[in-house]
Amino acid sequence: MMTREAFKWIRPIRAAMCGLVALALAGMVGVAWAQEEFKYGAVSPVTGPIPQFGEYFIRGSQLALEDLEKTGWIGGKKIRIVLEDGKNDPKVSLAAMNKLISVDRVPIVETVGSSVVLALGPVAQQNGVILTNTAAQNPNIRKIGNFIFSLVPLADRVMQSTAVHAVEGMKAKTAVMLYVNNEYGRGVAETFKKIFEEHSGKIIGHEIHAQGETDFTTPLTKIKFANPAIVFFVGHDNELGYALKKAKQIGMKIPWLVAPGVFTPLSLSIAGDAAEGVQAADYNFDPVAGTERMKAFGKRHQEKFGVLPTFATAHSYNSVTLYAAALKAGARKPAEIRDYFLSVKNFDGMAGPLTFDKEGITTEQPVMRVIRGGKFVTLK
Amino acid sequence: MAYWLLVQLALNGIATGCLYAILAISFAVIFAPTKTFHFAHGSVYVYGGYFLYQFAMEWGWPLPAAVPAAVLAAACLGVLVDRAVYTPLRKHGAGVMEILLSAFGTFIVLQNVLLLIWKSDPRTVRVPEGLKNGIPFGPLTLTPMDLITVVVAGVVVAGVAVFMRRTRLGKAMRALENDPEVAVMVGISTERVRMAAFFLGSALVAVAAVLTALDKGLEPTIGVNALLVAVVAMIVGGVGSFSGAALAGLFLGIVENLGIWQIPSEWKSTITFSVLAIFILFRPTGFFGHRVARYSE
């Protein structure tokens, strides 16, 4: 039982504690003020069927932050990445996007995956938040709104040169499409089919696979027996690696044409010599035989992470550094950042000069590459 | 030509079915005597493949050493999950639902630990040159890995059958499955049998993982599909029947492959679950087993 003597100490102790709490709060506010920073949101598939794209984002943004740190950030103020795992699932990604907008109050969000971009785009547009797309190709992304920026060209532009290459470069009259079962796969495949058939080609069949699929035995068996002039593949880099590996195992000799950005060092590491002769529409970024800057980036990435960077890594790097450039130019609100992005001409990006058209899509043109001797060789 | 495709799909189905048979037996070996819905079995499967990757690719062990080491490591992991998660819960009187939830939680924890160790990048295990190319038979092709899978499945099915019928431990596992109370009354050590079941089931699922790693590749997420196939095959085969599980695995593989003869191959998993629905509706005892309901009592 407490005595009257003990009670007389309670008031001073309580006062002291209140003082300490007040001091601590004041300190926290002070620290927060001193460390004011810019936020950069990302909804990236760190887990789920294509977790490698989460890694591509993490590595690209990390290298961008290192470079920004070397140049003194934005007048001394840091950029902080707020990363949410979207699992490449539109529902999960939407929840992550809403959290980034309402809780973290980020002015910009980067993401990948056509299904995800098509889901997040309207939310970004409605809330006046910039959404940068660093890998998705579905042509419908173009229609979402003026807060959406694609650092990769969309299928409607890319498929033109890809389908023409199939008909004229590969002399293909027939094709079977093997594509991933999502907005990306369907969007790109439908666009390819339309342009290929306009150029007198004929699609004689299609097979669909799940995201993250590792077993392609059944669809490839059916394609082998259908015997088209080419197989046109749309999917992710890991899926392509497994498909090529299996195609060689089952003795398939049909040439492959691959949608842009699918063929990466990861595909090559999985497929090995089964990738020989595969032709792919690709982006300008080439860490092996590209510009000196690309090669230096490739070397630095290889030393730090043990693998060569992909186009998605380079575009994540570009997205962060472009945002930093907008901040340096004085843009703070999303609308100001949007206007800066639209005004940029030939931004010195890691994947070559970056300019957006009036709909916010990069004007980059794809190149055709072939795998020879385990290396990407650009076709003339 | 269309009929050759049908024959090729049937051959593919046999190889796939043999892999499913191993998965089904591995799950049944644990579920039948312990009545534990070991959801984390899917994680043990993934770990089996990643252990092989670690030993063969990271540490450079030759495959004849790396394969048994991976199987052993996965078997120990399965026992560890039982000892660290299910056994303490059981001793505190946890019911079927609590165990199921803990198994699901363990599955997620193990998957995240795997991501921490090996990252999310897909992994492949380099195989000898002779295993890479298919063997043509006219318009048909068989791959060396398909043939190996069929042989391994045959050995596994025969081995488990002999183990269950001829060894004391196997008989004890069957006794525990048939009547746990009587099994205890006649002096069978349930703890020892549980450990043996988890060890054997985890080793067998690691065998399936090794075959998958050598034939296709490894992704952190492949465990869910493997687990679903194992569970469906076990139910279709008849819960409690190891030969039924093996036969159902083979049946599912063939039906899955033949079923997509005239439709896109994306419908494969729909076919699997349609088979499950048909069996639950019209033959709940599966090929040879008991009603599933008996296990939820």
XYZ file of C-alpha atoms in Angstrom:
677
model
C 0.000 0.000 0.000
C 1.304 3.439 -0.965
C 1.895 5.920 1.775
C 1.165 9.664 1.712
C 4.958 10.101 1.569
C 5.147 8.233 -1.697
C 2.384 10.319 -3.303
C 4.299 13.537 -2.923
C 6.893 12.270 -5.418
C 4.360 11.438 -8.111
C 3.727 15.031 -9.231
C 7.403 15.959 -9.838
C 8.060 12.623 -11.558
C 5.033 13.128 -13.800
C 6.160 16.651 -14.622
C 9.657 15.427 -15.418
C 8.292 12.718 -17.675
C 6.050 15.172 -19.519
C 9.084 17.363 -20.007
C 11.098 14.474 -21.371
C 8.319 13.484 -23.788
C 8.014 17.096 -24.949
C 11.771 17.261 -25.496
C 11.740 13.990 -27.417
C 8.874 15.173 -29.632
C 10.624 18.464 -30.267
C 13.770 16.553 -31.179
C 11.873 14.332 -33.581
C 10.303 17.316 -35.272
C 13.722 18.917 -35.501
C 15.222 15.805 -37.048
C 12.334 15.494 -39.474
C 12.758 19.118 -40.510
C 16.500 18.690 -40.986
C 15.986 15.518 -43.024
C 13.213 16.761 -45.275
C 13.298 14.706 -48.407
C 11.561 14.055 -51.681
C 9.605 10.855 -52.041
C 9.521 8.535 -55.032
C 6.884 5.826 -54.920
C 7.103 2.443 -56.576
C 4.633 -0.422 -56.924
C 6.916 -3.204 -58.012
C 6.510 -7.016 -58.145
C 9.052 -7.931 -55.479
C 7.248 -11.253 -55.047
C 4.682 -13.081 -57.202
C 5.126 -14.598 -60.640
C 7.714 -12.108 -61.989
C 9.816 -11.122 -58.959
C 12.837 -10.480 -61.177
C 11.149 -7.220 -62.247
C 11.144 -6.155 -58.596
C 14.879 -6.775 -58.542
C 15.324 -4.820 -61.781
C 13.607 -1.841 -60.173
C 15.551 -2.084 -56.917
C 18.889 -2.281 -58.721
C 18.140 0.504 -61.223
C 16.816 2.889 -58.581
C 19.699 2.074 -56.230
C 22.272 3.001 -58.881
C 20.346 6.188 -59.667
C 20.329 7.198 -55.994
C 24.068 6.531 -55.741
C 24.679 8.867 -58.677
C 22.385 11.526 -57.246
C 24.186 11.325 -53.911
C 27.510 11.928 -55.667
C 26.140 15.120 -57.198
C 24.740 16.440 -53.922
C 21.107 15.322 -54.338
C 18.595 18.120 -55.002
C 20.153 21.094 -53.251
C 21.153 18.768 -50.423
C 17.709 17.166 -50.083
C 17.569 13.435 -50.627
C 15.163 11.368 -52.674
C 13.686 8.498 -50.718
C 12.200 5.455 -52.449
C 8.911 4.244 -50.963
C 8.576 0.718 -52.333
C 5.389 -1.341 -52.162
C 5.173 -4.946 -53.355
C 2.416 -5.200 -55.963
C 3.069 -8.899 -56.762
C 2.177 -8.018 -60.392
C -1.422 -8.394 -59.237
C -3.722 -5.472 -60.140
C -5.756 -5.775 -56.906
C -2.699 -5.862 -54.631
C -1.083 -3.094 -56.672
C -4.179 -0.901 -56.357
C -4.089 -1.195 -52.566
C -0.382 -0.314 -52.637
C -1.045 2.653 -54.932
C -3.786 4.005 -52.665
C -1.429 3.728 -49.697
C 1.322 5.591 -51.562
C -1.089 8.376 -52.531
C -3.025 8.818 -49.297
C -0.493 7.874 -46.602
C 2.936 8.551 -48.113
C 1.674 11.375 -50.345
C 4.160 10.681 -53.116
C 3.955 12.865 -56.237
C 5.184 10.106 -58.537
C 4.868 6.311 -58.697
C 6.802 3.910 -60.905
C 5.417 0.535 -61.904
C 5.617 -2.285 -64.459
C 3.251 -4.843 -65.984
C 0.447 -3.976 -68.423
C -2.347 -5.306 -66.183
C -0.973 -3.237 -63.315
C -0.389 -0.055 -65.333
C -3.911 -0.294 -66.766
C -5.281 -0.686 -63.225
C -3.177 2.031 -61.561
C -3.313 4.525 -64.433
C -6.880 5.763 -63.864
C -6.197 6.115 -60.099
C -3.040 8.137 -60.793
C -4.912 10.288 -63.297
C -7.819 10.878 -60.913
C -5.503 11.844 -58.044
C -3.175 13.927 -60.195
C -0.140 11.751 -59.437
C 2.523 10.919 -62.041
C 2.718 7.234 -63.024
C 5.818 6.103 -64.886
C 5.777 2.796 -66.735
C 9.171 1.188 -67.168
C 8.261 -2.100 -68.870
C 4.585 -2.464 -69.883
C 3.633 -2.435 -73.569
C -0.147 -2.759 -73.852
C -1.242 -0.125 -76.422
C -4.246 0.892 -74.299
C -1.847 2.574 -71.839
C -1.699 5.434 -74.355
C -5.355 6.276 -73.710
C -5.301 6.514 -69.895
C -4.402 10.168 -69.426
C -1.789 12.904 -69.293
C -0.267 11.916 -65.939
C 0.901 8.563 -67.321
C 4.378 8.351 -68.852
C 5.830 5.315 -70.617
C 9.600 5.087 -70.762
C 9.241 2.076 -73.038
C 7.529 2.235 -76.429
C 4.107 0.577 -76.574
C 3.151 -2.370 -78.743
C 1.287 -0.303 -81.333
C 4.572 1.294 -82.398
C 6.923 -1.605 -81.681
C 4.822 -4.288 -83.351
C 4.885 -2.414 -86.634
C 8.618 -3.025 -87.089
C 8.439 -6.465 -85.432
C 5.671 -7.796 -87.698
C 7.287 -6.291 -90.780
C 10.562 -7.957 -89.786
C 8.724 -11.286 -89.476
C 7.356 -11.016 -93.013
C 10.285 -9.354 -94.769
C 13.333 -10.187 -92.653
C 12.391 -13.753 -91.653
C 10.271 -14.434 -94.790
C 7.556 -15.917 -92.588
C 4.147 -16.558 -94.128
C 2.700 -18.313 -91.071
C 3.158 -17.948 -87.331
C 1.911 -19.406 -84.086
C 1.766 -17.006 -81.148
C 2.757 -18.169 -77.670
C 1.819 -15.503 -75.171
C 1.352 -14.911 -71.467
C -2.194 -14.846 -70.148
C -2.552 -11.207 -69.066
C -3.200 -7.735 -70.482
C 0.390 -7.490 -71.679
C 0.371 -10.808 -73.535
C -3.037 -10.313 -75.087
C -2.418 -6.654 -76.011
C 0.904 -7.301 -77.724
C -0.233 -10.515 -79.440
C -3.406 -8.928 -80.830
C -1.408 -5.988 -82.179
C 1.164 -8.312 -83.761
C -1.572 -10.431 -85.348
C -3.298 -7.407 -86.867
C -0.130 -5.992 -88.428
C 1.271 -9.414 -89.450
C -1.963 -10.268 -91.281
C -2.065 -6.818 -92.906
C 1.313 -7.729 -94.399
C -0.066 -11.009 -95.818
C 1.124 -13.217 -92.961
C -1.243 -15.738 -91.384
C -1.584 -16.685 -87.715
C -2.352 -20.413 -87.730
C -2.682 -20.909 -84.002
C -2.013 -19.554 -80.548
C -1.037 -21.023 -77.218
C -1.348 -19.228 -73.902
C 0.762 -19.757 -70.794
C 0.474 -18.621 -67.189
C 2.710 -15.941 -65.677
C 5.840 -17.501 -64.201
C 5.252 -20.764 -66.126
C 8.212 -23.138 -66.098
C 6.734 -26.095 -68.006
C 6.170 -25.431 -71.715
C 6.063 -29.060 -72.843
C 2.414 -29.105 -73.878
C 2.118 -25.803 -75.799
C 5.427 -26.415 -77.557
C 4.406 -29.948 -78.536
C 1.280 -28.539 -80.171
C 3.261 -25.790 -81.901
C 5.810 -28.315 -83.160
C 3.062 -30.372 -84.788
C 1.366 -27.235 -86.214
C 4.727 -26.502 -87.933
C 4.452 -22.722 -88.523
C 7.211 -20.695 -90.223
C 7.944 -18.906 -86.918
C 6.930 -18.878 -83.271
C 6.119 -15.403 -81.995
C 6.647 -15.241 -78.223
C 5.257 -12.663 -75.798
C 5.962 -13.116 -72.099
C 8.594 -12.494 -69.486
C 12.293 -13.176 -69.676
C 12.284 -16.185 -67.341
C 9.362 -17.773 -69.203
C 11.185 -17.320 -72.511
C 14.273 -19.026 -71.087
C 12.264 -22.083 -69.988
C 10.363 -22.198 -73.306
C 13.546 -22.139 -75.395
C 15.166 -24.785 -73.214
C 12.169 -27.090 -73.646
C 11.938 -26.367 -77.393
C 15.464 -27.671 -77.816
C 14.737 -30.722 -75.645
C 11.767 -31.750 -77.779
C 13.711 -31.215 -81.010
C 11.801 -28.170 -82.246
C 13.592 -26.484 -85.171
C 11.139 -23.623 -85.844
C 12.695 -20.093 -85.706
C 11.647 -17.824 -82.844
C 10.748 -14.154 -82.902
C 10.403 -12.517 -79.527
C 8.521 -9.373 -78.443
C 10.586 -6.387 -77.261
C 12.245 -6.417 -73.891
C 11.585 -10.110 -73.294
C 15.034 -11.351 -74.147
C 17.374 -10.447 -71.276
C 20.562 -11.935 -69.810
C 18.255 -13.959 -67.549
C 16.611 -15.644 -70.575
C 20.051 -16.437 -71.909
C 21.241 -17.882 -68.606
C 18.212 -20.202 -68.432
C 18.107 -21.218 -72.102
C 21.863 -21.516 -72.654
C 22.697 -22.656 -76.181
C 18.988 -23.243 -76.893
C 18.760 -19.464 -77.425
C 21.049 -19.552 -80.451
C 19.466 -17.926 -83.510
C 16.491 -16.416 -81.683
C 15.502 -13.057 -83.151
C 14.083 -10.385 -80.931
C 12.728 -6.897 -81.232
C 14.596 -4.996 -78.560
C 15.172 -1.599 -76.995
C 18.198 0.599 -77.566
C 19.720 -0.204 -74.193
C 22.606 -2.599 -74.736
C 25.040 -2.989 -71.825
C 27.473 -5.058 -73.919
C 27.721 -3.340 -77.305
C 25.845 -0.076 -76.762
C 27.201 3.408 -76.070
C 30.173 3.898 -73.726
C 27.739 5.083 -71.042
C 25.601 1.949 -71.380
C 28.688 -0.257 -71.222
C 29.978 1.555 -68.127
C 26.549 1.117 -66.522
C 26.604 -2.573 -67.461
C 30.062 -3.030 -65.952
C 29.128 -1.214 -62.759
C 25.904 -3.242 -62.432
C 27.762 -6.491 -63.064
C 30.340 -5.663 -60.380
C 27.691 -4.692 -57.847
C 25.017 -7.339 -58.503
C 26.856 -10.076 -60.392
C 24.646 -9.893 -63.506
C 24.194 -7.594 -66.489
C 21.372 -5.044 -66.269
C 18.176 -5.340 -68.304
C 16.251 -2.651 -70.179
C 13.887 -2.443 -67.176
C 16.806 -1.684 -64.842
C 17.973 1.073 -67.192
C 14.465 2.534 -67.402
C 14.085 2.496 -63.613
C 17.376 4.385 -63.457
C 15.989 6.816 -66.046
C 12.707 7.278 -64.224
C 14.409 8.249 -60.948
C 16.977 10.537 -62.584
C 14.291 12.182 -64.732
C 12.279 12.896 -61.584
C 15.429 14.347 -59.991
C 15.949 16.539 -63.060
C 12.382 17.833 -62.730
C 12.983 18.636 -59.052
C 16.230 20.405 -59.909
C 14.310 22.466 -62.459
C 12.039 23.610 -59.639
C 9.037 21.349 -60.299
C 7.388 20.231 -57.054
C 3.720 19.526 -57.693
C 2.776 16.557 -59.925
C 1.338 18.900 -62.572
C 4.659 20.792 -62.689
C 6.587 17.514 -62.928
C 4.270 16.408 -65.754
C 4.890 19.652 -67.644
C 8.641 19.210 -67.177
C 8.506 15.623 -68.506
C 6.557 16.766 -71.574
C 8.982 19.622 -72.207
C 12.084 17.431 -72.039
C 13.831 16.848 -75.355
C 16.563 14.203 -75.649
C 16.998 13.712 -71.911
C 20.356 12.043 -71.333
C 18.897 8.668 -70.310
C 20.686 5.397 -69.803
C 18.804 3.853 -72.744
C 19.673 6.690 -75.129
C 18.065 10.122 -75.599
C 14.599 10.242 -74.052
C 11.769 12.367 -75.443
C 8.053 11.862 -74.794
C 5.400 12.391 -77.455
C 2.333 14.468 -76.561
C 0.672 11.386 -75.053
C 3.576 10.761 -72.699
C 5.041 7.785 -74.581
C 8.752 7.625 -75.368
C 9.625 8.151 -79.020
C 12.300 5.436 -78.844
C 12.280 3.068 -81.826
C 13.031 -0.630 -81.308
C 15.934 -2.433 -82.939
C 16.088 -6.043 -84.125
C 18.621 -8.325 -82.493
C 19.655 -11.941 -82.892
C 21.441 -14.256 -80.474
C 24.743 -15.413 -81.985
C 27.419 -17.178 -80.003
C 25.540 -16.451 -76.783
C 25.567 -12.693 -77.449
C 23.032 -10.117 -78.603
C 23.924 -8.938 -82.094
C 22.062 -6.011 -83.660
C 20.638 -6.756 -87.120
C 21.096 -4.113 -89.801
C -0.277 -35.877 -88.271
C -3.026 -34.958 -85.814
C -2.996 -38.502 -84.421
C 0.759 -38.408 -83.956
C 0.177 -35.288 -81.878
C -2.275 -37.275 -79.776
C 0.328 -40.015 -79.259
C 2.974 -37.425 -78.364
C 0.615 -35.786 -75.874
C -0.092 -39.194 -74.327
C 3.645 -39.827 -73.954
C 4.101 -36.377 -72.404
C 1.176 -37.192 -70.119
C 2.841 -40.380 -68.894
C 6.022 -38.464 -67.995
C 4.043 -35.679 -66.295
C 1.858 -38.254 -64.565
C 4.893 -40.046 -63.176
C 6.084 -36.790 -61.616
C 2.589 -36.208 -60.200
C 2.612 -39.766 -58.826
C 5.764 -39.025 -56.813
C 4.221 -35.782 -55.534
C 0.984 -37.554 -54.574
C 2.755 -40.359 -52.719
C 4.985 -37.879 -50.901
C 1.950 -36.030 -49.561
C -0.011 -39.189 -48.807
C 2.904 -40.686 -46.825
C 2.656 -37.739 -44.423
C -1.100 -37.173 -44.437
C -2.286 -40.757 -43.992
C -0.538 -41.639 -40.703
C -0.304 -38.141 -39.152
C -3.598 -36.597 -40.392
C -1.656 -33.352 -40.785
C -2.570 -31.229 -43.777
C 1.051 -30.293 -44.301
C 0.602 -27.185 -46.454
C 4.294 -26.370 -45.981
C 5.016 -29.505 -48.015
C 4.948 -27.153 -51.019
C 7.778 -25.154 -49.468
C 9.791 -28.282 -48.707
C 9.422 -29.139 -52.406
C 10.845 -25.750 -53.427
C 13.669 -26.054 -50.897
C 14.552 -29.483 -52.301
C 15.177 -27.873 -55.678
C 17.066 -24.907 -54.241
C 19.236 -27.192 -52.101
C 20.214 -28.981 -55.306
C 20.975 -25.611 -56.921
C 23.101 -24.600 -53.925
C 25.100 -27.819 -53.845
C 25.523 -28.302 -57.598
C 25.802 -24.753 -58.897
C 27.029 -22.610 -55.997
C 29.301 -25.141 -54.325
C 30.175 -27.058 -57.486
C 29.379 -30.535 -56.185
C 28.930 -33.203 -58.874
C 25.296 -34.221 -59.416
C 25.724 -37.752 -57.932
C 26.681 -36.079 -54.641
C 24.419 -33.031 -54.876
C 21.189 -34.977 -55.554
C 21.256 -37.239 -52.444
C 22.480 -34.320 -50.328
C 19.536 -32.179 -51.496
C 17.067 -35.001 -50.794
C 18.521 -35.524 -47.328
C 18.513 -31.798 -46.527
C 14.850 -31.476 -47.594
C 13.925 -34.547 -45.538
C 15.531 -32.951 -42.467
C 13.670 -29.699 -43.180
C 10.356 -31.597 -43.264
C 11.107 -33.204 -39.888
C 12.163 -29.827 -38.507
C 8.836 -28.263 -39.530
C 6.971 -31.056 -37.743
C 9.079 -30.823 -34.605
C 9.140 -27.035 -34.434
C 5.574 -26.226 -35.498
C 3.082 -29.104 -35.526
C 4.284 -31.141 -32.538
C 4.194 -28.270 -29.989
C 0.772 -27.217 -31.272
C -0.525 -30.772 -31.074
C 0.762 -31.109 -27.514
C -1.191 -27.983 -26.618
C -4.346 -29.599 -27.979
C -4.539 -27.758 -31.303
C -7.258 -28.995 -33.657
C -7.293 -29.569 -37.414
C -7.953 -25.898 -38.230
C -5.166 -24.590 -35.991
C -2.688 -27.029 -37.528
C -3.864 -26.097 -41.021
C -3.409 -22.385 -40.322
C 0.016 -22.947 -38.807
C 0.985 -25.021 -41.862
C -0.118 -22.188 -44.124
C 1.880 -19.700 -42.035
C 4.920 -21.957 -42.140
C 4.590 -22.142 -45.915
C 4.736 -18.334 -46.156
C 7.608 -18.015 -43.669
C 9.674 -20.654 -45.479
C 9.006 -18.998 -48.835
C 10.167 -15.631 -47.514
C 13.276 -17.143 -45.955
C 14.003 -18.702 -49.346
C 13.693 -15.276 -50.970
C 16.128 -13.865 -48.410
C 18.697 -16.585 -49.076
C 18.466 -17.091 -52.839
C 16.640 -13.893 -53.922
C 13.778 -14.007 -56.362
C 15.823 -14.651 -59.510
C 14.903 -17.907 -61.261
C 17.572 -20.608 -60.958
C 18.554 -23.454 -63.214
C 20.759 -26.454 -62.598
C 23.142 -27.315 -65.414
C 22.614 -30.855 -66.649
C 25.030 -33.069 -68.585
C 24.999 -32.529 -72.351
C 23.450 -35.943 -72.969
C 20.289 -34.969 -71.065
C 19.642 -31.787 -73.029
C 18.483 -33.151 -76.387
C 15.398 -35.213 -77.157
C 15.541 -38.659 -78.731
C 13.493 -38.740 -81.972
C 11.287 -41.734 -82.895
C 9.866 -40.768 -86.276
C 7.553 -37.805 -85.658
C 7.689 -38.415 -81.904
C 10.325 -37.248 -79.417
C 11.167 -38.511 -75.978
C 13.451 -36.518 -73.731
C 16.041 -38.205 -71.512
C 14.532 -36.423 -68.494
C 11.101 -37.910 -69.318
C 12.607 -41.392 -69.354
C 14.478 -40.744 -66.098
C 11.248 -39.466 -64.496
C 9.362 -42.623 -65.499
C 12.114 -44.881 -64.117
C 12.445 -42.890 -60.868
C 8.659 -42.922 -60.378
C 8.635 -46.692 -60.865
C 11.364 -47.099 -58.256
C 9.588 -44.747 -55.824
C 6.210 -46.505 -56.156
C 7.751 -49.959 -55.786
C 10.008 -48.802 -52.944
C 7.155 -47.236 -50.968
C 4.979 -50.330 -51.539
C 7.722 -52.615 -50.210
C 8.452 -50.253 -47.305
C 4.807 -50.104 -46.265
C 4.213 -53.852 -46.517
C 7.531 -55.382 -45.444
C 9.134 -53.133 -42.843
C 8.127 -52.672 -39.205
C 8.120 -48.908 -39.588
C 5.960 -49.095 -42.711
C 3.503 -51.396 -40.980
C 3.452 -49.042 -37.986
C 2.622 -46.140 -40.322
C -0.249 -48.089 -41.817
C -1.450 -49.083 -38.350
C -1.432 -45.455 -37.248
C -3.358 -44.514 -40.371
C -5.991 -47.238 -39.826
C -6.576 -46.818 -36.095
C -4.350 -44.500 -34.048
C -5.796 -45.586 -30.677
C -5.216 -49.284 -31.236
C -1.778 -48.531 -32.677
C -0.809 -46.792 -29.432
C -2.328 -49.620 -27.365
C -0.128 -52.186 -29.094
C 2.974 -50.131 -28.311
C 3.644 -48.214 -31.515
C 5.535 -44.997 -30.847
C 3.479 -42.308 -32.564
C 6.291 -39.768 -32.300
C 8.721 -42.081 -34.049
C 6.222 -42.877 -36.769
C 5.450 -39.171 -37.253
C 9.134 -38.397 -37.667
C 9.529 -41.260 -40.132
C 6.490 -40.098 -42.117
C 7.749 -36.523 -42.355
C 11.258 -37.713 -43.225
C 10.078 -40.081 -45.953
C 7.423 -37.743 -47.401
C 9.845 -34.802 -47.511
C 12.569 -36.935 -49.102
C 10.117 -38.078 -51.768
C 8.918 -34.565 -52.547
C 12.565 -33.540 -52.844
C 13.019 -36.295 -55.448
C 10.219 -34.662 -57.475
C 11.858 -31.264 -56.943
C 15.197 -32.559 -58.190
C 13.560 -33.914 -61.354
C 11.809 -30.575 -61.904
C 14.999 -28.590 -61.305
C 16.942 -30.692 -63.787
C 14.217 -30.699 -66.432
C 12.786 -27.188 -66.207
C 13.996 -24.699 -63.640
C 13.343 -23.245 -60.224
C 11.169 -20.324 -59.184
C 10.287 -19.496 -55.573
C 6.575 -19.871 -56.389
C 6.483 -23.373 -57.893
C 5.538 -24.990 -54.581
C 1.847 -24.071 -54.696
C 1.133 -25.916 -57.942
C 3.075 -28.956 -56.791
C 1.105 -29.045 -53.557
C -2.250 -28.690 -55.333
C -1.421 -31.507 -57.731
C -0.292 -33.704 -54.835
C -3.488 -33.066 -52.874
C -5.793 -33.564 -55.872
C -4.027 -36.802 -56.827
C -4.183 -38.080 -53.255
C -7.935 -37.401 -53.057
C -8.629 -38.866 -56.511
C -6.528 -41.902 -55.651
C -8.329 -42.403 -52.383
C -7.054 -41.050 -49.097
C -5.000 -43.674 -47.349
C -4.112 -45.596 -50.491
C -0.534 -45.128 -51.654
C -1.015 -47.135 -54.840
C -4.210 -45.144 -55.481
C -2.285 -41.870 -55.118
C 0.342 -43.069 -57.598
C -2.276 -44.240 -60.072
C -4.219 -40.984 -59.723
C -1.056 -38.947 -60.349
C -0.446 -40.878 -63.551
C -4.123 -40.561 -64.512
C -4.113 -36.777 -63.942
C -0.967 -36.298 -66.011
C -2.405 -38.207 -68.962
C -5.875 -36.616 -68.766
C -4.344 -33.129 -68.486
C -2.249 -33.643 -71.607
C -4.839 -35.423 -73.744
C -7.549 -33.001 -72.650
C -5.868 -30.072 -74.363
C -5.561 -31.852 -77.709
C -8.131 -29.579 -79.345
C -8.193 -26.663 -76.888
C -5.470 -24.190 -75.767
C -3.051 -25.606 -73.201
C -3.964 -22.933 -70.641
C -6.929 -25.173 -69.714
C -4.678 -27.834 -68.192
C -5.253 -26.878 -64.579
C -9.007 -26.498 -65.229
C -8.995 -30.119 -66.365
C -7.192 -31.163 -63.154
C -9.758 -29.512 -60.919
C -12.661 -30.754 -63.032
C -11.401 -34.291 -62.408
C -11.287 -33.510 -58.688
C -14.842 -32.128 -58.734
C -16.132 -35.179 -60.606
C -14.507 -37.554 -58.125
C -15.748 -35.650 -55.080
C -19.293 -35.662 -56.484
C -19.511 -39.179 -57.866
C -16.762 -41.204 -56.221
C -15.666 -39.551 -52.961
C -13.643 -42.610 -51.981
C -11.368 -42.042 -54.971
C -9.922 -45.045 -56.754
C -9.180 -47.181 -53.712
C -9.499 -45.150 -50.528
C -11.754 -43.921 -47.770
C -14.057 -40.936 -47.773
C -12.173 -37.685 -47.249
C -14.760 -36.724 -44.634
C -13.412 -39.380 -42.316
C -10.273 -37.290 -41.869
C -12.036 -34.156 -40.820
C -13.920 -35.872 -38.037
